[in-house]
CSV table of C-alpha atoms in Angstrom, one decimal:
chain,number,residue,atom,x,y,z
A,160,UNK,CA,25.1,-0.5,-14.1
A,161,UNK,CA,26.0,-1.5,-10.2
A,162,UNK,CA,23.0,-4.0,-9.3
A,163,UNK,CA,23.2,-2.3,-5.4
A,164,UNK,CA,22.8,1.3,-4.5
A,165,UNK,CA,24.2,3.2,-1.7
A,166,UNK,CA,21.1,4.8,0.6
A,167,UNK,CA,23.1,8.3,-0.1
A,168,UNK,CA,22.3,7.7,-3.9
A,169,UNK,CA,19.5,6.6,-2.9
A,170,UNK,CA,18.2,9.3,-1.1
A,171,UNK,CA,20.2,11.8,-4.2
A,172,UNK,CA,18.4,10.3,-7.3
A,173,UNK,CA,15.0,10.5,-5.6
A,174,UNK,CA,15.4,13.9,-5.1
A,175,UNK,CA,16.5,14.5,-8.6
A,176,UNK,CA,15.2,15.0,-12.3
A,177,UNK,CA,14.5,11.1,-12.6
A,178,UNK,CA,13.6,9.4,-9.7
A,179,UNK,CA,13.6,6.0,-9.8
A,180,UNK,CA,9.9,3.5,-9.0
A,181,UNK,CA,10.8,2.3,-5.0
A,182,UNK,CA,9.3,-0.9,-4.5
A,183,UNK,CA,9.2,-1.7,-0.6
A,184,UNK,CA,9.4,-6.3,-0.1
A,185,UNK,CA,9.4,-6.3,3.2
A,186,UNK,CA,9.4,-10.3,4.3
A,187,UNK,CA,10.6,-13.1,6.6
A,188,UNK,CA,10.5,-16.6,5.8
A,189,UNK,CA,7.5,-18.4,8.4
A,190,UNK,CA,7.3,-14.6,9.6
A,191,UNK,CA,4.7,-11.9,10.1
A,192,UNK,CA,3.2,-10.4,6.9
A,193,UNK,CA,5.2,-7.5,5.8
A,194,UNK,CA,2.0,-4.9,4.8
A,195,UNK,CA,1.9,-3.9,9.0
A,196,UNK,CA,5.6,-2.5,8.7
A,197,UNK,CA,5.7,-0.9,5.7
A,198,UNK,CA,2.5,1.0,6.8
A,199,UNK,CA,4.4,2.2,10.0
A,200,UNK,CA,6.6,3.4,7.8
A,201,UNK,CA,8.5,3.1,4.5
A,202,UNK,CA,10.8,5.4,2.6
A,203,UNK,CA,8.4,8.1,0.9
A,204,UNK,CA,7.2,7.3,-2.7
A,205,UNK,CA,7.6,3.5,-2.2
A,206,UNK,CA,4.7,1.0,-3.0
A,207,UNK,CA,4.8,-2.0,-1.3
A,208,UNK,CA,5.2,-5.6,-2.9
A,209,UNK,CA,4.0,-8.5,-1.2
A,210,UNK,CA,6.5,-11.5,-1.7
A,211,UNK,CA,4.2,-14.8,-1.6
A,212,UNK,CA,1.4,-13.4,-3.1
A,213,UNK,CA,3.3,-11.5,-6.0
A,214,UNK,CA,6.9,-12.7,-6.3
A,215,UNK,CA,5.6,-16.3,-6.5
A,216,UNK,CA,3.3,-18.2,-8.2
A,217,UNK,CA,1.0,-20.9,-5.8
A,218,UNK,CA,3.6,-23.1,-4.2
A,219,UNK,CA,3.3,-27.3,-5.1
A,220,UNK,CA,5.4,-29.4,-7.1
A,221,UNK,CA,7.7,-26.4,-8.4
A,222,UNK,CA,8.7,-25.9,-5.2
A,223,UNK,CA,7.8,-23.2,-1.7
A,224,UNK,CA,8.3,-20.3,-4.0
A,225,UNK,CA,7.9,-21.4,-7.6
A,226,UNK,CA,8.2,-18.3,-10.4
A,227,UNK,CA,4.9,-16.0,-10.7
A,228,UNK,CA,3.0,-16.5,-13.9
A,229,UNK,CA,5.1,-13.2,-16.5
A,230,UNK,CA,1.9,-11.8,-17.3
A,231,UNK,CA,0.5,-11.3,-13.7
A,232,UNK,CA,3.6,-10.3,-12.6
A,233,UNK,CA,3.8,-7.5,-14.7
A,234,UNK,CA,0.4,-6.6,-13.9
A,235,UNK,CA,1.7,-6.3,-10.8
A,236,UNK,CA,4.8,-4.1,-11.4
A,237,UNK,CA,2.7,-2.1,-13.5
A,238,UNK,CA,0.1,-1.5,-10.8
A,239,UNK,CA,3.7,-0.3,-8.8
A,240,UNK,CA,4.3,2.3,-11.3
A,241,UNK,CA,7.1,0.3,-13.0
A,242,UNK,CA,7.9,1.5,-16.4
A,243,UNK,CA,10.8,0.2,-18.9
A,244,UNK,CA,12.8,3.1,-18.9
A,245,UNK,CA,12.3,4.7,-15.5
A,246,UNK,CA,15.0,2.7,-13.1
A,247,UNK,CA,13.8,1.0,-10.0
A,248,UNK,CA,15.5,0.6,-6.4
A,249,UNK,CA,13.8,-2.5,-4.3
A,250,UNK,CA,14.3,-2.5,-0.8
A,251,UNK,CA,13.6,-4.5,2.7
A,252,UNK,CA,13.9,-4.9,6.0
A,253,UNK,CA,17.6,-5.2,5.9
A,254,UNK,CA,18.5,-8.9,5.3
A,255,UNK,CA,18.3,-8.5,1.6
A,256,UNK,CA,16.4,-11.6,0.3
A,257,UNK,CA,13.7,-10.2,-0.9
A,258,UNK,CA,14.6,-7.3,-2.5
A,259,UNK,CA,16.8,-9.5,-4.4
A,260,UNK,CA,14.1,-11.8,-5.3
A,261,UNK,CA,12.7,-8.2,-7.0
A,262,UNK,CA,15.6,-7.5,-8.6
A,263,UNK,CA,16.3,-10.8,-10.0
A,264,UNK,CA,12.4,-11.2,-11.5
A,265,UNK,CA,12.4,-7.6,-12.7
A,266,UNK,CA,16.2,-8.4,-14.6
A,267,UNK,CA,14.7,-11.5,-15.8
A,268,UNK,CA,12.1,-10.3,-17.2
A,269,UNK,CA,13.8,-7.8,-19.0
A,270,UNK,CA,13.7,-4.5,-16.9
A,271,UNK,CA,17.3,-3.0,-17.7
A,272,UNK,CA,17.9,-0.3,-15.0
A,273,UNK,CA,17.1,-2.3,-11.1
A,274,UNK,CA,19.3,-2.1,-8.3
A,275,UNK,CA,19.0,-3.3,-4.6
A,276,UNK,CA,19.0,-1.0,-1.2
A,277,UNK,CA,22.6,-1.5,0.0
A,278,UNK,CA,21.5,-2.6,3.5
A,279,UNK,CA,17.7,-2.5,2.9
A,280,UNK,CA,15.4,0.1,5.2
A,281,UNK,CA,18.2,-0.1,8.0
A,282,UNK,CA,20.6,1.3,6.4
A,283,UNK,CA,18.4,4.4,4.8
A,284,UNK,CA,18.4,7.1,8.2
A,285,UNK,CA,16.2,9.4,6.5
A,286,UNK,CA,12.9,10.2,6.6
A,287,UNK,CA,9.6,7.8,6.5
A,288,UNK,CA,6.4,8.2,5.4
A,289,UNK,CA,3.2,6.6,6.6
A,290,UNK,CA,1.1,7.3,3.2
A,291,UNK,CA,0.4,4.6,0.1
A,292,UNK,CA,1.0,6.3,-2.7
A,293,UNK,CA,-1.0,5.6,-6.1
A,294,UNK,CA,0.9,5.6,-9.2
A,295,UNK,CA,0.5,6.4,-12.5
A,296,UNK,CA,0.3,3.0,-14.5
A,297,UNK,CA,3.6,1.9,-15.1
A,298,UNK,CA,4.2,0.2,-19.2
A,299,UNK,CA,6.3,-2.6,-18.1
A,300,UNK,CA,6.0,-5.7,-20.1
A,301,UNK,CA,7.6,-8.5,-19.3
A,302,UNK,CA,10.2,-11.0,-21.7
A,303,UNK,CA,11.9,-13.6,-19.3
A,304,UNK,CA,15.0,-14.5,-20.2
A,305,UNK,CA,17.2,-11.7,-19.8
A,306,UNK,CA,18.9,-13.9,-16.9
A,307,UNK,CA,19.7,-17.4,-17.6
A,308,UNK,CA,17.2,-19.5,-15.1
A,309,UNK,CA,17.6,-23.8,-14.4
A,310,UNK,CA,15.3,-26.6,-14.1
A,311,UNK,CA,16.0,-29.2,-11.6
A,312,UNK,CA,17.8,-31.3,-14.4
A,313,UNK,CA,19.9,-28.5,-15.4
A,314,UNK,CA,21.1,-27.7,-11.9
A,315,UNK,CA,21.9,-31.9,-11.6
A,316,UNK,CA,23.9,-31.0,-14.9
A,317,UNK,CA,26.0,-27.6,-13.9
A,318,UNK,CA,27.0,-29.3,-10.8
A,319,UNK,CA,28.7,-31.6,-13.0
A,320,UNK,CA,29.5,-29.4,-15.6
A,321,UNK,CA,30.3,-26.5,-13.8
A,322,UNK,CA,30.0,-24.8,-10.4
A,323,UNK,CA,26.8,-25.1,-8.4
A,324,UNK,CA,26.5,-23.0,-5.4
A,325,UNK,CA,24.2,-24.1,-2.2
A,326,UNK,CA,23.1,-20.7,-0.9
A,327,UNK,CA,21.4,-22.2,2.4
A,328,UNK,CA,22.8,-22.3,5.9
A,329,UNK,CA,25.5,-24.9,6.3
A,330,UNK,CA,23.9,-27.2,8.6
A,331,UNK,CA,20.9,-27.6,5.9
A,332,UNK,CA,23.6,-28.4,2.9
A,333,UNK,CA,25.1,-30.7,5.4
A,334,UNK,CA,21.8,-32.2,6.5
A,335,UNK,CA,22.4,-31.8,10.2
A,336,UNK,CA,19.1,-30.3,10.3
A,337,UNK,CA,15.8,-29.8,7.9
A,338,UNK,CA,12.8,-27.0,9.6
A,339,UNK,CA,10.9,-26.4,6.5
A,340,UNK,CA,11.6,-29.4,3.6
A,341,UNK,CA,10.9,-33.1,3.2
A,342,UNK,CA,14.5,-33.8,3.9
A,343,UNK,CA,17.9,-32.6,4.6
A,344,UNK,CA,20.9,-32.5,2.4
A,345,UNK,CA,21.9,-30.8,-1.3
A,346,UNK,CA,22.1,-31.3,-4.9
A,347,UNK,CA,25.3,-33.8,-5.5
A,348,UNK,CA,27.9,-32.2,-6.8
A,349,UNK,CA,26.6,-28.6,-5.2
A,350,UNK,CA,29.1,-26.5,-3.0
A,351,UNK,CA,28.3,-24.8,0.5
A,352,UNK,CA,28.4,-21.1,-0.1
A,353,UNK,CA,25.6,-19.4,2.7
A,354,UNK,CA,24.5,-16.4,1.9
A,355,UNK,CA,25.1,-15.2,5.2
A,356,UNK,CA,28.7,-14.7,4.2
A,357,UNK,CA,28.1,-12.0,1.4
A,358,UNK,CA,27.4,-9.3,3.7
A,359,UNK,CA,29.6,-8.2,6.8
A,360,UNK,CA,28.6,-7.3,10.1
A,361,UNK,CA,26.5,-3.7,9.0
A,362,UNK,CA,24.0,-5.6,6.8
A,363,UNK,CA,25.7,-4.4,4.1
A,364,UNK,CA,27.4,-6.6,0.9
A,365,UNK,CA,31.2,-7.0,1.3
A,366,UNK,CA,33.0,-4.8,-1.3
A,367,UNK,CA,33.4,-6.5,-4.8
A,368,UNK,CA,36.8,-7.5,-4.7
A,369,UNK,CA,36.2,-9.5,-0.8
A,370,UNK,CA,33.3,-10.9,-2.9
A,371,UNK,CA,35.0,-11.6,-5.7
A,372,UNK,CA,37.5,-13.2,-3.6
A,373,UNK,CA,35.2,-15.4,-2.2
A,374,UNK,CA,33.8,-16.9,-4.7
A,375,UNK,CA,36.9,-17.3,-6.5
A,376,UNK,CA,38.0,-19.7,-3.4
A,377,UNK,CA,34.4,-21.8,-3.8
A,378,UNK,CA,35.6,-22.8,-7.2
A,379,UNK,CA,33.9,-20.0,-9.7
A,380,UNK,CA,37.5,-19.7,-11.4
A,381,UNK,CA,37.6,-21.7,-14.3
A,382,UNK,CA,33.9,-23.2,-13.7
A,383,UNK,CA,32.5,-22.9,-17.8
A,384,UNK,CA,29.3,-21.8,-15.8
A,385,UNK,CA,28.1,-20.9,-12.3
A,386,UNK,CA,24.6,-21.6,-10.7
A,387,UNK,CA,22.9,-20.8,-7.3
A,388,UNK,CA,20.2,-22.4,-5.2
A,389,UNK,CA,18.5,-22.3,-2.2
A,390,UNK,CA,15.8,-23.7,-0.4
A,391,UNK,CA,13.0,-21.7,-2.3
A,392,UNK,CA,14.6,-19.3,-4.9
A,393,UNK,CA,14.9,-16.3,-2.3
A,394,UNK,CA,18.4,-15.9,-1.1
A,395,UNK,CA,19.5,-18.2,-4.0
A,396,UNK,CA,18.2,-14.6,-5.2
A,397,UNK,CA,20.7,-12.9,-3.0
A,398,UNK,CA,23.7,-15.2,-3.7
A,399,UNK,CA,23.0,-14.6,-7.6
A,400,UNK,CA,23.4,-10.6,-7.0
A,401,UNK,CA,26.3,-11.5,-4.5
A,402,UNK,CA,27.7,-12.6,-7.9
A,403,UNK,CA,26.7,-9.5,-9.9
A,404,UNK,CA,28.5,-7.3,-7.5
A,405,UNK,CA,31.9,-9.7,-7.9
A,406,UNK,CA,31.3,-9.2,-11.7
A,407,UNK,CA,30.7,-13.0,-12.1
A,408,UNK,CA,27.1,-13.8,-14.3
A,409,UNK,CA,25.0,-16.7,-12.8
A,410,UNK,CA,22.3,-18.3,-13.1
A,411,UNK,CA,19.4,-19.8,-10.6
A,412,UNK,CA,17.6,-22.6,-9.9
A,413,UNK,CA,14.2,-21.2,-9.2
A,414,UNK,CA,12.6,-24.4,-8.0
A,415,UNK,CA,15.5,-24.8,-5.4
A,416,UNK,CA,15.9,-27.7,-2.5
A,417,UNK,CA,12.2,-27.3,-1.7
A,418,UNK,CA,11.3,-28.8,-5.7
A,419,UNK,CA,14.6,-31.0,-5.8
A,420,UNK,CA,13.4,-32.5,-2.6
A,421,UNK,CA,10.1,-33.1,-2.8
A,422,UNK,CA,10.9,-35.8,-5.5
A,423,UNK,CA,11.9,-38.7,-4.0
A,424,UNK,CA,13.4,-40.2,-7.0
A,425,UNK,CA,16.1,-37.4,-7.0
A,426,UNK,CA,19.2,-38.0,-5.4
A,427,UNK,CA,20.1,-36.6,-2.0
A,428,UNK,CA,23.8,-36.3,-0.9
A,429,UNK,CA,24.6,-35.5,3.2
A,430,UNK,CA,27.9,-34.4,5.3
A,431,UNK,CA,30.1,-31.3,4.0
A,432,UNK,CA,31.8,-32.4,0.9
A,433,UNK,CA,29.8,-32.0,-2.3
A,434,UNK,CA,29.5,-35.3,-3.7
């Protein structure tokens, strides 16, 4: 199963025998709430999921965006209509993060048919709806640990170990800058790999051999084991599907710069090289 879907299948499996649960994330990091766009309009069917209030537990020492609490997550995808063996498609506004955040919890917790809008809401072109749908009551029950998920001592580990990918802008690995932690700088041992560079110009994820590619040149050849973080565990979210395109299994450090910082007993390291 490809973890991204075209809009065209999309738009061709809703409109077929089994249409899959849409769930609409719409977010920005220090943004405006996503509820007043996905009123405006959202892709007909879809039920809208609100990121910091459903995607996360209450932020504090596990970090910005620390894991929700399984059982009142599934409430929640229940609530959505989310079933175990009826697939879901999670979408956003475009850039990506969020939906992945979706896609990565749902996997996680043991939903085996998600995939991610190709391009989020942008890249759909057909028609919107302005109505809220109400579901029938989905039977999803959650069992984390369908993906593999780190602590902040097994991330310090894989970048030892292994290969552990820094999925923030470059300036934050470097520590050039810091808007939203304690302070600058990445995991020793972690590698550079922005996001940004998974998707091209149209919003849309390079094709899996460019990603593939990629990674390959960050050091995931050879590397026993791969791992991804961020600054919160949202486009660490990203980077981790990124990999699932390539065909490369990772997993992710949930907790992210915003936990590994906030202790200030955990080493820092600055500048561009990893150690």
């Amino acid at each position: 199963m490809k973890p991204i879907i075209s809009a065209f299948e999309c738009a061709s499996e809703s409109a077929g025998p089994r249409p899959p649960v849409l769930l609409d994330v719409r977010w920005q990091l220090g943004g405006p709430h996503g509820r007043p766009d996905y009123e405006a309009g959202h892709i007909p069917g879809a039920v809208f999921v609100d990121l910091d209030a459903e995607l996360a537990g209450p932020a504090g020492s596990g970090g910005r965006h620390p894991l929700p609490d399984p059982e009142e997550f599934g409430a929640v995808m229940r609530r959505a209509g989310v079933s175990r063996d009826i697939p879901v498609v999670v979408y956003d506004g475009g850039q990506g993060w969020a939906a992945a955040r979706a896609w990565w919890l749902l996997r996680w917790t043991g939903h085996p048919d998600v995939r991610v809008l190709d391009g989020g809401l942008a890249a759909w072109g057909g028609e919107l709806s302005t109505e809220s749908p109400t579901p029938a009551e989905g039977d999803f029950r959650p069992e984390p640990g369908a993906l593999p998920l780190l602590d902040a001592e097994g991330a310090a580990a894989l970048a030892r170990s292994g290969l552990l990918l820094d999925a923030r802008a470059a300036e934050r690995y470097r520590g050039d800058v810091e808007p939203i932690d304690r302070v600058g700088g990445h995991i020793p041992g972690a590698v550079s790999a922005p996001t940004s560079e998974n998707t091209g110009g149209d919003g849309l994820f390079l094709p899996a051999e460019a990603l593939a590619a990629r990674f390959k040149e960050l050091g995931t050849d050879g590397a026993p084991e791969v791992g991804v973080y961020c600054g919160s565990g949202v486009s660490g979210a990203h980077e981790v599907l990124a990999l699932a395109v390539a065909g490369i299994p990772a997993a992710l450090y949930a907790g992210s710069w915003s936990e590994w910082s906030a202790d200030e007993s955990r080493p820092v390291a600055t500048g561009p090289d990893p150690q």
